[in-house]
mmCIF file of C-alpha atoms in Angstrom:
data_model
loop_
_atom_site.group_PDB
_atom_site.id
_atom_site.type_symbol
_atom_site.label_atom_id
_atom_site.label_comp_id
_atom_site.label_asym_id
_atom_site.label_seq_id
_atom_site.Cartn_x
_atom_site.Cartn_y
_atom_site.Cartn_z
ATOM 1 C CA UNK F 1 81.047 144.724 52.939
ATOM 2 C CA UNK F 2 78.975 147.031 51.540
ATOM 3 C CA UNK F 3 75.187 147.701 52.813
ATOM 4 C CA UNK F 4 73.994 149.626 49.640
ATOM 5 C CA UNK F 5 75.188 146.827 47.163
ATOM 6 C CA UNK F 6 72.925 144.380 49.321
ATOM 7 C CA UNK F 7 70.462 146.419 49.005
ATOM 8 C CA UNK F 8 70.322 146.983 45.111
ATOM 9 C CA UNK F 9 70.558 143.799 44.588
ATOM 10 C CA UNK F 10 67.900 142.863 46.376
ATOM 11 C CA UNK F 11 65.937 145.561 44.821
ATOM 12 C CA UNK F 12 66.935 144.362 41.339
ATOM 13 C CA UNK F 13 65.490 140.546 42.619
ATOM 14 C CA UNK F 14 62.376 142.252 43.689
ATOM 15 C CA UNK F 15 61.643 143.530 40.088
ATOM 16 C CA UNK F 16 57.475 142.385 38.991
ATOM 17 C CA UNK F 17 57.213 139.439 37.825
ATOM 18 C CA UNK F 18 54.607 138.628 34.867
ATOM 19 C CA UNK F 19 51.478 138.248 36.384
ATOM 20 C CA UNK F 20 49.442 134.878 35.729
ATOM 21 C CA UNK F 21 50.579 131.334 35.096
ATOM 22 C CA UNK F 22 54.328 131.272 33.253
ATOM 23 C CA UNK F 23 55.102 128.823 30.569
ATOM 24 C CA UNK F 24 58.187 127.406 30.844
ATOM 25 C CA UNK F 25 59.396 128.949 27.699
ATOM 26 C CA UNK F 26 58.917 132.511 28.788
ATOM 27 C CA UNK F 27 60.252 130.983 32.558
ATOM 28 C CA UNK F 28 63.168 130.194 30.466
ATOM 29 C CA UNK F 29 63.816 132.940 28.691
ATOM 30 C CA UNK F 30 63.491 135.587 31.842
ATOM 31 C CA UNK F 31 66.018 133.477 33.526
ATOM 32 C CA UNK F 32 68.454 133.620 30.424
ATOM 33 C CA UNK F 33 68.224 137.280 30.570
ATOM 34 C CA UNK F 34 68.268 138.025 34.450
ATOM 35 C CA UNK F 35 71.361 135.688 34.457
ATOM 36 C CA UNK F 36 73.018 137.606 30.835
ATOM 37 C CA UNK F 37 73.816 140.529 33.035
ATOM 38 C CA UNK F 38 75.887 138.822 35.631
ATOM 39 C CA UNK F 39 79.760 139.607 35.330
ATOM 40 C CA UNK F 40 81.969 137.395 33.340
ATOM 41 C CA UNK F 41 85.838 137.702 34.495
ATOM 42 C CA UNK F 42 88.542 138.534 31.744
ATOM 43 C CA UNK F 43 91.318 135.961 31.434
ATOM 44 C CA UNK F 44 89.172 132.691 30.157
ATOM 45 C CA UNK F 45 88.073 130.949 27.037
ATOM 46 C CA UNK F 46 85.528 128.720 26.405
ATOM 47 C CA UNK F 47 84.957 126.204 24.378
ATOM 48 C CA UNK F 48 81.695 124.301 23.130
ATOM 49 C CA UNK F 49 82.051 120.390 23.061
ATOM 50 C CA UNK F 50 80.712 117.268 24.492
ATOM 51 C CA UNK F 51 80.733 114.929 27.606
ATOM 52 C CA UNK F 52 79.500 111.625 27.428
ATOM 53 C CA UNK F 53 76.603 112.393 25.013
ATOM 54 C CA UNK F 54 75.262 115.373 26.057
ATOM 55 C CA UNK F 55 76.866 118.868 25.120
ATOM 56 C CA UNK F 56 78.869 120.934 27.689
ATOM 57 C CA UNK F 57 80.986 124.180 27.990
ATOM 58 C CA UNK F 58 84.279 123.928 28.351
ATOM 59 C CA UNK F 59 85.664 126.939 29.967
ATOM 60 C CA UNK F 60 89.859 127.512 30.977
ATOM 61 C CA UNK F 61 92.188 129.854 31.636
ATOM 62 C CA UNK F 62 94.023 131.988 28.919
ATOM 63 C CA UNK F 63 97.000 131.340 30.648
ATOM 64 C CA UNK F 64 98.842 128.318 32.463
ATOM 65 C CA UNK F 65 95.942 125.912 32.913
ATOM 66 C CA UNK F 66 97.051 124.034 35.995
ATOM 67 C CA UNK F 67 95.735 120.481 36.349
ATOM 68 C CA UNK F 68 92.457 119.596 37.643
ATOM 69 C CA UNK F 69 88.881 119.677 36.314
ATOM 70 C CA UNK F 70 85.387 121.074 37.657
ATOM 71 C CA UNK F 71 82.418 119.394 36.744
ATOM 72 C CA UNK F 72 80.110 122.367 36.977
ATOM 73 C CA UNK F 73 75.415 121.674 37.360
ATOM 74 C CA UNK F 74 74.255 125.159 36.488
ATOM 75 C CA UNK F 75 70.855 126.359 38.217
ATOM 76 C CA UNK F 76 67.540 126.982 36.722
ATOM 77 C CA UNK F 77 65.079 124.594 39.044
ATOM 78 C CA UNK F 78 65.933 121.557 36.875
ATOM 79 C CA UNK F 79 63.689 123.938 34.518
ATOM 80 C CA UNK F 80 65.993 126.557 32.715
ATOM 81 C CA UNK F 81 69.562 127.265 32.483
ATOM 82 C CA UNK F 82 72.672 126.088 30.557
ATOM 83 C CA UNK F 83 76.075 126.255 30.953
ATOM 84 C CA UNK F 84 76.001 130.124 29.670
ATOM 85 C CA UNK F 85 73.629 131.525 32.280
ATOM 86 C CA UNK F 86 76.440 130.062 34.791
ATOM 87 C CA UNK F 87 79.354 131.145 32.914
ATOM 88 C CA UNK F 88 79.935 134.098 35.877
ATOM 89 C CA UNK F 89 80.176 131.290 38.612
ATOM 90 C CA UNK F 90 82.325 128.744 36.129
ATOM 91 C CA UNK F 91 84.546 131.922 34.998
ATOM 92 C CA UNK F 92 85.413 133.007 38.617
ATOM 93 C CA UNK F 93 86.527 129.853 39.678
ATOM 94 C CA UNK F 94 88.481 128.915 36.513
ATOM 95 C CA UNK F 95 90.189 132.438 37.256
ATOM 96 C CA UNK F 96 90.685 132.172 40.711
ATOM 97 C CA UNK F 97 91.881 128.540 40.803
ATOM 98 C CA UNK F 98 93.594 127.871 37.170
ATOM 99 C CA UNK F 99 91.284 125.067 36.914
ATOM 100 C CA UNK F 100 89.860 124.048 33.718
ATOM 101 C CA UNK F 101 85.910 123.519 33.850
ATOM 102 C CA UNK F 102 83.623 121.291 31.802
ATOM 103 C CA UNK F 103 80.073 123.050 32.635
ATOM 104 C CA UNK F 104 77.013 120.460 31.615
ATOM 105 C CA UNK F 105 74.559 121.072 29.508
ATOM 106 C CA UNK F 106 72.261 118.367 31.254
ATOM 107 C CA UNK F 107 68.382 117.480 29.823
ATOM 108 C CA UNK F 108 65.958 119.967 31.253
ATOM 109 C CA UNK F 109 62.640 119.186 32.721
ATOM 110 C CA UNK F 110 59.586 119.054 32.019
ATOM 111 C CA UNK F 111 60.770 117.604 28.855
ATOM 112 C CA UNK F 112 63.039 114.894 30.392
ATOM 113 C CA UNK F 113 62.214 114.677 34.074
ATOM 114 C CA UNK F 114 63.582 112.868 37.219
ATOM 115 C CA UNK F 115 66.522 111.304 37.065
ATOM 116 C CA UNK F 116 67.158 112.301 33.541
ATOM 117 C CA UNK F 117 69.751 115.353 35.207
ATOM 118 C CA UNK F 118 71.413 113.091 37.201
ATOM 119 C CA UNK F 119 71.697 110.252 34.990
ATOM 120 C CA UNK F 120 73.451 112.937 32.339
ATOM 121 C CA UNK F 121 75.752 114.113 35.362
ATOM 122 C CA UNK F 122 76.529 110.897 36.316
ATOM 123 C CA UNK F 123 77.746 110.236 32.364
ATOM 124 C CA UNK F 124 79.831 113.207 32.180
ATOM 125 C CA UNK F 125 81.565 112.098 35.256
ATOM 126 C CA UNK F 126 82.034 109.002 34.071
ATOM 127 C CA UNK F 127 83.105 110.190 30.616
ATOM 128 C CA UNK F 128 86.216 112.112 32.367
ATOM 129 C CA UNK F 129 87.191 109.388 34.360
ATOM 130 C CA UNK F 130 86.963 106.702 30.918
ATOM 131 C CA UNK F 131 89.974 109.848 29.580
ATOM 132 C CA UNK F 132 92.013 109.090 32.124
ATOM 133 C CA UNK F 133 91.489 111.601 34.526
ATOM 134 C CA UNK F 134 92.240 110.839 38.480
ATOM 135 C CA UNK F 135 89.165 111.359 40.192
ATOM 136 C CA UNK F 136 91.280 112.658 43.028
ATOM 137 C CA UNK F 137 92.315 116.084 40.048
ATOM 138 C CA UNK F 138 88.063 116.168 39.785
ATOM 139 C CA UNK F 139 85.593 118.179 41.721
ATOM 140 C CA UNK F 140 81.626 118.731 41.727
ATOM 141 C CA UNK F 141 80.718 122.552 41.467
ATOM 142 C CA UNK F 142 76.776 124.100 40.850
ATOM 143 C CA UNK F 143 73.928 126.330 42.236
ATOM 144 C CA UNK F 144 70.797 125.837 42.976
ATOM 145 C CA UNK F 145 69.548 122.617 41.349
ATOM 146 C CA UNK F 146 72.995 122.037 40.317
ATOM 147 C CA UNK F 147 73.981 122.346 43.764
ATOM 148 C CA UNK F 148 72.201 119.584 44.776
ATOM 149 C CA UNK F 149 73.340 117.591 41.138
ATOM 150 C CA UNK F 150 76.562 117.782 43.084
ATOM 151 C CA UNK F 151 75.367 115.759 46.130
ATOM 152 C CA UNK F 152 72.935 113.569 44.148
ATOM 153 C CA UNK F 153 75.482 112.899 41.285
ATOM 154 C CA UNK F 154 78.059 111.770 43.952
ATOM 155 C CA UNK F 155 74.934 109.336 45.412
ATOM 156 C CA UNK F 156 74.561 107.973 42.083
ATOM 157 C CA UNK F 157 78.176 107.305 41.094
ATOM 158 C CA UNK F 158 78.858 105.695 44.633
ATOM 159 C CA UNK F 159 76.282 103.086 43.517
ATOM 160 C CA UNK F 160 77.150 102.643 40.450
ATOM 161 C CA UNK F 161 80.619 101.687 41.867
ATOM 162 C CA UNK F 162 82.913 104.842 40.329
ATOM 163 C CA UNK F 163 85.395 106.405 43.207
ATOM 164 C CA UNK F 164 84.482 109.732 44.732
ATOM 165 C CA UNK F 165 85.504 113.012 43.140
ATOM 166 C CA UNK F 166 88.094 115.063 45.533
ATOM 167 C CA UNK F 167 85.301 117.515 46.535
ATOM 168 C CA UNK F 168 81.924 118.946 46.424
ATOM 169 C CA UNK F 169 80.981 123.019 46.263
ATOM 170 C CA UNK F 170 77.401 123.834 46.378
ATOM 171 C CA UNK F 171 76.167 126.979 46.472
ATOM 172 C CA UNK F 172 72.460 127.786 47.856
ATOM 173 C CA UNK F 173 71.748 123.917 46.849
ATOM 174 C CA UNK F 174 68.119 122.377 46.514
ATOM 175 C CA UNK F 175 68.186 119.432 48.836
ATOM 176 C CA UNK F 176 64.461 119.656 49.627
ATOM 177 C CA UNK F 177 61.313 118.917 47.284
ATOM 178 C CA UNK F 178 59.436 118.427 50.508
ATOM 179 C CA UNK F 179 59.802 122.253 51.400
ATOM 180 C CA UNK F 180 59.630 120.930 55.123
ATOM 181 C CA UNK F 181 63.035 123.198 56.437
ATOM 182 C CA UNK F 182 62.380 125.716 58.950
ATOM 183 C CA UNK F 183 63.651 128.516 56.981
ATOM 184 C CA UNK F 184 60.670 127.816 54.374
ATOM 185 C CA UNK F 185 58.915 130.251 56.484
ATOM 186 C CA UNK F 186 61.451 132.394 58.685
ATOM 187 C CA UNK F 187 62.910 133.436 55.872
ATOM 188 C CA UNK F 188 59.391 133.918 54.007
ATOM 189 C CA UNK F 189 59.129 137.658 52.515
ATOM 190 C CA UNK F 190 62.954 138.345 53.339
ATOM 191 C CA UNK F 191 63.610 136.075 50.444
ATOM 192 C CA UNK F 192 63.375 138.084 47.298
ATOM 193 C CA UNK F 193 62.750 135.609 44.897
ATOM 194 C CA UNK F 194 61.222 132.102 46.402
ATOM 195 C CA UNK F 195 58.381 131.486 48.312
ATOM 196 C CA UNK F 196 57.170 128.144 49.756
ATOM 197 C CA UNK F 197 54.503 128.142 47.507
ATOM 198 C CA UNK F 198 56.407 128.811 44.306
ATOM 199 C CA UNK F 199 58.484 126.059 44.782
ATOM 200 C CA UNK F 200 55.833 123.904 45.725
ATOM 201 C CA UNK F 201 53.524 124.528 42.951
ATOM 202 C CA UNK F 202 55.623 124.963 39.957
ATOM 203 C CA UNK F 203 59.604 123.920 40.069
ATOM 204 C CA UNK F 204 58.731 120.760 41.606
ATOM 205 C CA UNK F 205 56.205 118.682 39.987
ATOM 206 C CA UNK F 206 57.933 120.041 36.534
ATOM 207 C CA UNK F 207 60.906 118.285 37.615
ATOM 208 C CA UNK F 208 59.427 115.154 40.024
ATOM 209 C CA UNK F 209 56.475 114.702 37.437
ATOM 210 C CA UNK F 210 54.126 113.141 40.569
ATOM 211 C CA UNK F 211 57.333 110.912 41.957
ATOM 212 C CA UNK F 212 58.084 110.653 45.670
ATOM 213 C CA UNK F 213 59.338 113.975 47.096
ATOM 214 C CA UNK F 214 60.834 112.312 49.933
ATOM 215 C CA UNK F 215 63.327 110.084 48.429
ATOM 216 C CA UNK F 216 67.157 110.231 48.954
ATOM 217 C CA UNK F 217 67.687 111.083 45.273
ATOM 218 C CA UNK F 218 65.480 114.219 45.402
ATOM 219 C CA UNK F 219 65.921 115.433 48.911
ATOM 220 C CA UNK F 220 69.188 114.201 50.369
ATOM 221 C CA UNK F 221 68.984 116.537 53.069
ATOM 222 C CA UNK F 222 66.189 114.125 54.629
ATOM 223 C CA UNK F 223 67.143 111.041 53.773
ATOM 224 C CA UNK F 224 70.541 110.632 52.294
ATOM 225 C CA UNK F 225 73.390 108.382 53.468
ATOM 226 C CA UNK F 226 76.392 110.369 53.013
ATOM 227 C CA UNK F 227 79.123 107.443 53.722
ATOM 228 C CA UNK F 228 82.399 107.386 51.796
ATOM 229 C CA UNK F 229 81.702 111.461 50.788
ATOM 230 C CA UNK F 230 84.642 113.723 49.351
ATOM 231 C CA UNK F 231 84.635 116.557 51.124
ATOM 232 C CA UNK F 232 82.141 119.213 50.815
ATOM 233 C CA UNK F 233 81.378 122.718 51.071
ATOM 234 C CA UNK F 234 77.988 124.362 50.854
ATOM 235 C CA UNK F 235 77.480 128.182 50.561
ATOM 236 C CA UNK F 236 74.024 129.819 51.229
ATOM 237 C CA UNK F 237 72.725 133.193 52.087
ATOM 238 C CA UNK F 238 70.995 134.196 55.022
ATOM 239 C CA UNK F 239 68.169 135.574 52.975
ATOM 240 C CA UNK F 240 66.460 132.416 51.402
ATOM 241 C CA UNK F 241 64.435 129.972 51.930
ATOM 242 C CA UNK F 242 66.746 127.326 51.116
ATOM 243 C CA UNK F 243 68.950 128.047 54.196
ATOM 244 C CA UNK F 244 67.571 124.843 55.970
ATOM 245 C CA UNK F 245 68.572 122.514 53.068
ATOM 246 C CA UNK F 246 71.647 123.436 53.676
ATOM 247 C CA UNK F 247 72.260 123.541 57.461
ATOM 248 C CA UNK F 248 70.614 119.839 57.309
ATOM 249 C CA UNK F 249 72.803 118.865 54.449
ATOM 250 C CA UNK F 250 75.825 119.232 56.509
ATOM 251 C CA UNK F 251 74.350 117.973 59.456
ATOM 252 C CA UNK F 252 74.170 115.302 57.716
ATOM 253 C CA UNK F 253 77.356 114.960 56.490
ATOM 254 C CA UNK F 254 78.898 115.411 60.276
ATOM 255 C CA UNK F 255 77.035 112.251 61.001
ATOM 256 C CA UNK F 256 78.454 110.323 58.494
ATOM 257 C CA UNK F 257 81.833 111.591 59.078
ATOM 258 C CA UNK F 258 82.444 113.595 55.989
ATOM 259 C CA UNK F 259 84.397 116.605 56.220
ATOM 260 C CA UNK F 260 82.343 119.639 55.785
ATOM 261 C CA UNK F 261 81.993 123.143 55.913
ATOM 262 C CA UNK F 262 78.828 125.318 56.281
ATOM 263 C CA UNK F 263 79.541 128.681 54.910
ATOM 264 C CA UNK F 264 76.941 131.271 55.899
ATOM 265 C CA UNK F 265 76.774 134.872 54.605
ATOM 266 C CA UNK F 266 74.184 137.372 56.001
ATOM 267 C CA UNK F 267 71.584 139.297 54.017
ATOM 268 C CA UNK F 268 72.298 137.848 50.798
ATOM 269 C CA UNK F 269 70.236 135.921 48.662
ATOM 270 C CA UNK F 270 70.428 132.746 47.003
ATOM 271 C CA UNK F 271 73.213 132.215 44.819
ATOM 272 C CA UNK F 272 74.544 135.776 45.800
ATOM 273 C CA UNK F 273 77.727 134.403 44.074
ATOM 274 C CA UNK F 274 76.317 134.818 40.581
ATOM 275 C CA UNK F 275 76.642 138.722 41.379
ATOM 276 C CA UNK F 276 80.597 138.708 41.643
ATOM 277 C CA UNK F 277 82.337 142.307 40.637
ATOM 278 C CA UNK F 278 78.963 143.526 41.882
ATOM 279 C CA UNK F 279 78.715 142.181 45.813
ATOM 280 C CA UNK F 280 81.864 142.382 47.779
ATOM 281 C CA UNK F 281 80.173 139.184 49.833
ATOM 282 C CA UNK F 282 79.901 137.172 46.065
ATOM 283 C CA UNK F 283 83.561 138.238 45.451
ATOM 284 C CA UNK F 284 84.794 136.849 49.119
ATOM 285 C CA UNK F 285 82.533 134.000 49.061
ATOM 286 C CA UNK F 286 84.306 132.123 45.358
ATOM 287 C CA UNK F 287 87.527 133.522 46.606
ATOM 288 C CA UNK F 288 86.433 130.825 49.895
ATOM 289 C CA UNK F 289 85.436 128.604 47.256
ATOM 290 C CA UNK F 290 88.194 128.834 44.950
ATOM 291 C CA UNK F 291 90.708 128.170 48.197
ATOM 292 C CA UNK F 292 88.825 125.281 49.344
ATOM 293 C CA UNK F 293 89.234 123.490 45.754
ATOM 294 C CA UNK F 294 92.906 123.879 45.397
ATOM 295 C CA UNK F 295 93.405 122.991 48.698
ATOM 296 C CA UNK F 296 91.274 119.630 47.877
ATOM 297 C CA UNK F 297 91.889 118.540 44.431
ATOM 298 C CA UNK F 298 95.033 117.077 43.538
ATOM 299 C CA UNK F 299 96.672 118.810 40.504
ATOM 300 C CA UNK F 300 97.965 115.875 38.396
ATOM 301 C CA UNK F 301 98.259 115.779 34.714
ATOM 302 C CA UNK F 302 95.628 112.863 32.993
ATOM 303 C CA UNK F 303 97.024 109.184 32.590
ATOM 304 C CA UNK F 304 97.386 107.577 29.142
ATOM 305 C CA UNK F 305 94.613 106.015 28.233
ATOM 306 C CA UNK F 306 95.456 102.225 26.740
ATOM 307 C CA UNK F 307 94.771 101.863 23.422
ATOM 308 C CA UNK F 308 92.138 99.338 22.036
#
């Protein structure tokens, strides 16, 4: 792996920021463009539609689709994002599985705050299952705050009664609005884009709006019951301060008896995958991803919906 590509991107991360208070428009906007410039693979299509009501991105290969569906959360802090700014992470793993992908569009806070992003994951899942689709062909992918809409969407859905999907990938997922893991402050100034107090000060009460930090549906690393979990994979870098949420995450899950693995590259930051064709480590790291999917989800073509 290469040294100097670690280190220009973590130059590029460093760039000034604005200085003063952000509104979340501009917030919005600088992550649409920082995210524009990541590396979309050849070989896919995408499509806009909808799942359940909200809109979503459907994204598949040119070529040979093979059966089975992602369910992609992009990132943004529950803030910003949209299926676009995570069409790099979607498009990799649509190439490099022959997956198709339905990436959501979910509601955005501060607008619609907790639990509006789960409760519009929780209907898209639900939407593929009322097609027909085997929830054993389905997996949860995302980054960042999608990364934990995969653990929190699974929560949800097990009590609401809905079977598991075959698998969970999270990369760099945000499993902690307490900001209580370790790595909140060993990994303080080596992280080039969060700090404690960032996260702290803005991301979260946009997205909690004054509700308990502490609660399984917010920070499952803490709290969570993990029973009856597909099996999971969580990627994070060594250089961010979300490490922690994701070494407890799958502590977790080793309790409760879920399969999981803890994938840990060094001197990368978070979401490091987004840079694929850029980072060797981003390129190894959804080629780990992609494997782990097709080895978990079970390629088998939709039933027939009955007729009403």
């Amino acid at each position: 792996m290469s040294r100097e590509q670690r280190v220009r991107v973590d130059a590029l991360l460093r760039q000034p920021r604005p200085a003063g208070p952000q509104s979340v428009e501009a917030f919005r906007d600088r992550f649409g463009l920082t995210m524009a410039q990541m590396i979309v693979p050849d070989g896919i299509r995408t499509t806009r539609t909808t799942l359940g009501d909200r809109p979503a991105l459907h994204v598949a290969p040119d070529n040979n689709p093979r059966p089975g569906t992602i369910l992609y959360f992009h990132g943004g802090g529950w803030v910003a994002g949209s299926p676009e700014t995570a069409l790099s992470m979607t498009g990799h793993l649509v190439a490099k599985t022959g997956f198709t992908s339905h990436s959501l569009d979910y509601r955005l806070a501060p607008e619609h705050p907790f639990p509006a992003a789960i409760d519009d994951a929780v209907g898209a899942y639900r939407a593929l299952l009322d097609s027909g689709q085997d929830p054993s062909a389905i997996a949860f992918a995302g980054d960042s705050a999608g990364g934990a809409l995969t653990v929190t969407t699974c929560l949800a859905a097990r009590d609401a009664g809905l079977a598991m999907p075959a698998a969970i990938v999270a990369f760099s997922p945000s499993l902690d609005a307490t900001g209580s893991g370790e790595s909140m402050d060993t990994k303080a100034g080596i992280d080039p884009i969060f700090t404690r107090e960032y996260l702290k000060e803005t991301i979260a009460p946009l997205y909690l709006a004054d509700q308990d930090p502490c609660q399984p549906m917010v920070s499952p690393a803490l709290s969570a019951d993990l029973t009856g979990f597909p099996p999971m994979l969580l990627q994070a870098g060594t250089n961010e301060v979300l490490l922690d949420d994701s070494t407890r995450m799958a502590a977790r899950a080793r309790t409760a008896g879920v399969s999981v693995i803890l994938d840990i590259t060094a001197d990368v930051p978070h979401v490091f995958q987004c840079f694929a064709g850029v980072l060797d480590e981003a390129d190894a790291a959804l080629e780990r991803a992609a494997l782990f999917l097709t080895q978990h989800v079970r390629s088998t073509e939709p039933a027939a919906v009955p007729a009403r």
